[in-house]
XYZ file of C-alpha atoms in Angstrom:
330
model
C 0.000 0.000 0.000
C 1.344 3.419 -0.974
C 2.129 5.932 1.733
C 0.240 9.229 1.634
C 2.320 12.357 2.150
C 0.780 15.768 2.775
C 2.520 18.637 0.958
C 1.811 22.123 2.307
C 2.134 24.572 -0.580
C 3.608 27.476 1.385
C 3.414 31.229 0.900
C 1.018 31.825 -2.038
C 3.099 34.722 -3.381
C 6.265 32.610 -3.477
C 7.557 29.639 -5.440
C 5.838 27.058 -3.270
C 2.771 26.452 -5.459
C 4.784 25.907 -8.642
C 7.453 23.646 -7.151
C 4.652 21.587 -5.591
C 3.047 21.299 -9.035
C 6.366 19.913 -10.306
C 5.738 16.829 -8.172
C 3.547 15.650 -11.057
C 6.755 14.445 -12.690
C 8.188 12.866 -9.541
C 8.242 9.154 -10.161
C 7.932 8.098 -6.522
C 5.944 5.234 -4.933
C 3.833 7.623 -2.912
C 0.486 9.384 -2.968
C 0.846 13.181 -2.876
C -1.839 15.359 -1.298
C -1.197 19.057 -1.922
C -2.783 21.260 0.731
C -3.590 24.689 -0.677
C -5.888 26.630 -2.965
C -6.787 24.507 -5.985
C -7.223 27.402 -8.431
C -3.910 28.945 -7.330
C -2.063 25.699 -8.011
C -3.599 25.432 -11.476
C -2.717 29.045 -12.260
C 0.897 28.838 -11.031
C 1.519 25.588 -12.869
C 0.315 27.254 -16.067
C 2.443 30.379 -15.458
C 5.545 28.295 -14.758
C 4.995 25.991 -17.738
C 4.533 22.922 -15.529
C 2.359 20.182 -17.003
C 0.303 18.943 -14.063
C -3.127 17.402 -13.497
C -4.966 18.193 -10.260
C -7.968 16.406 -8.754
C -9.818 16.945 -5.458
C -8.513 14.848 -2.582
C -10.670 11.987 -1.321
C -9.245 9.741 1.351
C -10.402 6.502 -0.285
C -9.635 7.490 -3.879
C -7.266 5.635 -6.212
C -5.346 8.171 -8.263
C -3.300 7.443 -11.411
C 0.469 8.070 -11.261
C 1.428 11.675 -11.968
C -1.942 13.105 -10.886
C -1.786 15.427 -7.877
C -4.572 15.406 -5.318
C -5.513 18.728 -3.738
C -7.025 19.318 -0.325
C -8.565 22.670 -1.218
C -8.184 25.614 1.188
C -9.921 28.944 0.615
C -7.588 31.833 -0.197
C -8.859 35.058 1.413
C -7.158 37.498 -0.983
C -5.854 37.233 -4.568
C -2.249 36.009 -4.652
C 0.118 37.555 -7.180
C 3.655 36.280 -7.693
C 6.105 38.207 -5.537
C 3.443 40.364 -3.833
C 2.994 39.601 -0.143
C -0.373 40.379 1.472
C -1.138 40.011 5.174
C -4.677 38.801 4.462
C -3.322 35.398 3.385
C -1.260 34.709 6.524
C -4.034 32.719 8.219
C -4.394 30.638 5.026
C -0.743 29.583 5.278
C -1.201 28.440 8.874
C -4.442 26.655 7.946
C -2.533 24.500 5.450
C -0.074 23.559 8.193
C -2.863 22.755 10.641
C -4.555 20.399 8.177
C -1.300 18.565 7.516
C -0.444 18.286 11.212
C -3.919 17.023 12.128
C -3.806 14.475 9.302
C -0.405 13.186 10.435
C -1.513 12.926 14.062
C -4.644 11.008 13.075
C -2.758 8.629 10.786
C -4.438 9.891 7.611
C -1.023 11.045 6.344
C 2.234 9.182 6.905
C 4.313 12.374 6.800
C 4.202 16.047 5.897
C 6.542 17.969 3.614
C 6.469 21.759 3.694
C 7.101 24.349 0.996
C 8.572 27.660 2.224
C 6.613 30.284 4.143
C 7.351 33.973 4.679
C 7.702 34.559 8.425
C 7.681 38.331 8.102
C 4.224 38.636 6.539
C 2.696 36.257 9.095
C 4.058 38.402 11.930
C 2.976 41.612 10.178
C -0.562 40.204 10.035
C -0.602 40.169 13.836
C 0.088 36.443 14.305
C 3.274 35.714 16.283
C 5.284 33.182 14.238
C 8.934 32.210 14.736
C 9.048 29.464 12.134
C 7.841 26.031 11.072
C 9.904 24.259 13.735
C 8.462 26.151 16.680
C 4.914 26.094 15.266
C 4.983 22.321 14.788
C 6.250 21.836 18.336
C 3.413 23.949 19.753
C 0.695 22.301 17.656
C 1.842 18.776 18.558
C 2.382 19.631 22.250
C 6.048 18.682 21.932
C 8.206 20.248 24.626
C 11.483 20.119 22.724
C 12.265 19.734 19.047
C 15.529 19.882 17.127
C 16.104 21.442 13.712
C 18.331 19.426 11.421
C 19.318 20.219 7.848
C 20.739 17.555 5.587
C 21.865 16.984 2.040
C 24.183 15.000 -0.194
C 27.465 16.508 -1.331
C 30.602 15.710 -3.272
C 31.169 13.258 -6.132
C 30.266 10.288 -3.912
C 26.998 11.933 -2.786
C 27.758 11.553 0.906
C 25.210 12.704 3.461
C 25.876 15.741 5.619
C 23.468 16.174 8.527
C 23.687 19.273 10.733
C 21.454 19.646 13.789
C 21.217 22.782 15.908
C 21.468 23.096 19.679
C 19.720 26.488 19.386
C 17.663 27.776 16.488
C 16.235 31.226 15.798
C 18.003 33.221 18.504
C 20.059 36.417 18.341
C 23.728 35.514 18.660
C 23.982 37.278 22.035
C 21.312 34.949 23.428
C 23.021 31.690 22.490
C 25.371 31.180 25.491
C 22.556 31.556 28.015
C 20.387 29.114 26.047
C 23.051 26.398 26.142
C 22.302 25.005 29.571
C 23.385 21.469 30.475
C 19.726 20.399 30.590
C 18.938 21.782 27.139
C 22.075 20.385 25.531
C 21.440 16.945 27.030
C 17.833 16.991 25.790
C 18.905 17.997 22.270
C 21.484 15.210 22.103
C 18.933 12.631 23.264
C 16.471 13.725 20.554
C 19.152 13.762 17.859
C 20.500 10.350 18.866
C 17.070 8.718 19.161
C 15.732 10.046 15.849
C 18.895 9.121 13.956
C 18.339 5.608 15.279
C 14.548 5.335 14.985
C 13.732 7.511 11.947
C 16.949 7.232 9.925
C 17.767 3.599 10.636
C 21.244 4.224 12.132
C 21.534 1.677 14.965
C 24.529 3.352 16.673
C 24.748 6.954 15.434
C 28.017 8.847 15.751
C 27.573 12.549 16.511
C 30.241 15.222 16.020
C 29.678 18.023 18.526
C 30.954 21.537 17.828
C 32.298 23.828 20.483
C 30.698 27.236 20.943
C 33.799 29.429 20.929
C 36.685 29.825 18.447
C 39.059 26.846 18.706
C 36.493 25.210 21.038
C 37.461 27.692 23.722
C 41.257 27.169 23.484
C 41.383 25.505 26.923
C 39.299 28.263 28.504
C 41.243 31.196 27.064
C 38.464 32.023 24.570
C 35.460 31.086 26.688
C 34.474 28.480 29.240
C 31.270 27.018 27.774
C 33.151 23.985 26.491
C 34.639 23.291 29.949
C 31.623 24.189 32.070
C 28.735 22.943 29.917
C 29.514 20.983 26.762
C 32.251 18.588 27.918
C 30.450 17.483 31.127
C 27.273 16.713 29.153
C 29.220 14.715 26.560
C 30.994 12.714 29.268
C 27.694 11.914 30.983
C 26.032 10.734 27.772
C 29.088 8.773 26.628
C 28.876 6.852 29.893
C 25.264 6.041 28.948
C 26.378 4.570 25.613
C 26.175 7.419 23.096
C 28.964 7.874 20.547
C 29.811 11.565 20.857
C 32.947 13.178 19.444
C 33.934 16.622 20.668
C 33.669 19.402 21.475
C 35.426 20.142 18.193
C 36.523 23.507 16.777
C 33.882 24.491 14.233
C 36.423 25.863 11.763
C 37.925 22.399 11.191
C 34.898 20.216 11.942
C 33.561 20.412 8.374
C 36.595 18.859 6.730
C 36.299 15.500 4.919
C 38.431 13.745 7.534
C 36.271 14.899 10.429
C 32.940 14.406 8.678
C 33.894 10.818 7.859
C 34.015 10.102 11.590
C 30.342 10.879 12.194
C 26.780 10.448 10.974
C 25.655 13.938 12.028
C 26.992 17.211 13.373
C 25.542 19.149 16.294
C 26.239 22.876 15.842
C 25.705 25.206 18.769
C 23.870 27.931 16.840
C 22.155 28.573 13.521
C 24.928 30.248 11.542
C 27.691 28.034 12.880
C 26.685 24.991 10.851
C 24.123 25.935 8.252
C 26.245 28.130 5.947
C 28.608 25.203 5.377
C 25.786 22.759 4.735
C 23.941 25.080 2.372
C 27.119 25.829 0.438
C 27.741 22.100 -0.017
C 24.175 20.960 -0.713
C 22.087 23.949 -1.858
C 19.402 23.000 -4.335
C 19.181 19.498 -2.881
C 19.259 20.127 0.853
C 16.373 19.547 3.222
C 15.148 20.535 6.676
C 13.923 17.911 9.161
C 12.201 18.552 12.495
C 13.383 15.966 15.033
C 11.592 15.057 18.238
C 8.052 15.308 16.860
C 5.512 12.474 17.078
C 5.119 12.877 13.291
C 7.494 12.959 10.314
C 8.131 16.410 8.875
C 10.645 17.391 6.215
C 10.979 20.592 4.226
C 12.899 22.432 1.558
C 15.979 24.268 2.794
C 15.291 27.495 0.875
C 12.977 30.465 1.191
C 10.020 31.750 -0.782
C 12.164 33.221 -3.620
C 9.587 35.917 -4.362
C 11.606 37.167 -7.333
C 11.291 33.766 -9.055
C 7.615 33.157 -8.353
C 5.603 32.518 -11.496
C 8.656 32.435 -13.779
C 9.224 28.693 -13.989
C 12.861 29.191 -12.956
C 12.520 27.809 -9.432
C 14.347 24.508 -8.926
C 12.145 21.852 -7.253
C 15.167 19.693 -6.387
C 15.042 20.447 -2.671
C 11.350 19.532 -2.540
C 12.032 16.227 -4.308
C 14.833 15.523 -1.807
C 12.498 16.332 1.104
C 9.973 13.842 -0.274
C 12.667 11.178 -0.619
C 13.824 11.765 2.954
C 10.242 11.521 4.241
C 9.814 8.229 2.375
C 13.033 6.857 3.868
C 11.895 7.873 7.352
C 8.505 6.209 6.834
C 10.250 2.986 5.843
C 12.688 3.163 8.762
C 9.770 3.539 11.168
C 8.034 0.542 9.624
């Protein structure tokens, strides 16, 4: 029996609708349910020159390969490529809610998200930090971990980078890295690498916070006071943890070959390297949730919306990762 994956179509003024339409040519053993405004999807596919067939979603339907099912959601205001309007912010969150509810109920095996525009949601009066935090709140999950991943190099090796802190100002990072939080993040990362990625004994490379991993305390004490004690405690419990390592040499081939994933201490410590190596095929995964959620690793690309120039490669990779996670769970 084919798995059913919900695809949220993202910000209606961005590239989300057209890259979702491109799934019509994705030859994958899966049933796609696009959650968004049916007429918008038809229009953007036409504008972008994407040949796609759309039909209304019915849970018990049998759909031919290449046909995209649409769970239709009303769009409050007209959506023009590249033109953000606050009136459609609630629509974006409604698509997420439908996907989350369907995953929690078992109707969908996973959800894959197209990009949203955080700024316009906040400008509409709805506080919104990002997909990761919203999914945690809606699933009543106390802690989640953001991980980006992608294949790189001629041998298409996997690079996985998880974050100990996410959307924080840089000045707020040291205070957020408490022993309790770091331990919780490592538990989530370890358990999901094992249970959702099928790695029976994951090896995790852990970055230090400061330059040169603190240089023995001369450039900061977080490694000595927080990171190292947590790593020693969890190693004693059986985890394979390497570090804390200086971030400027962690992302070398020799070091990466020693691990299955990297834990960076803050957003811009690890993600620039990953995006440089994998952009166009990278993905975002939310760990720690009771459901499977993957996403593209790029933004709404308002300047490309409606042009047909947006590359759907990251969306295809997110679908493939979701499928692999479904199989690992089974």
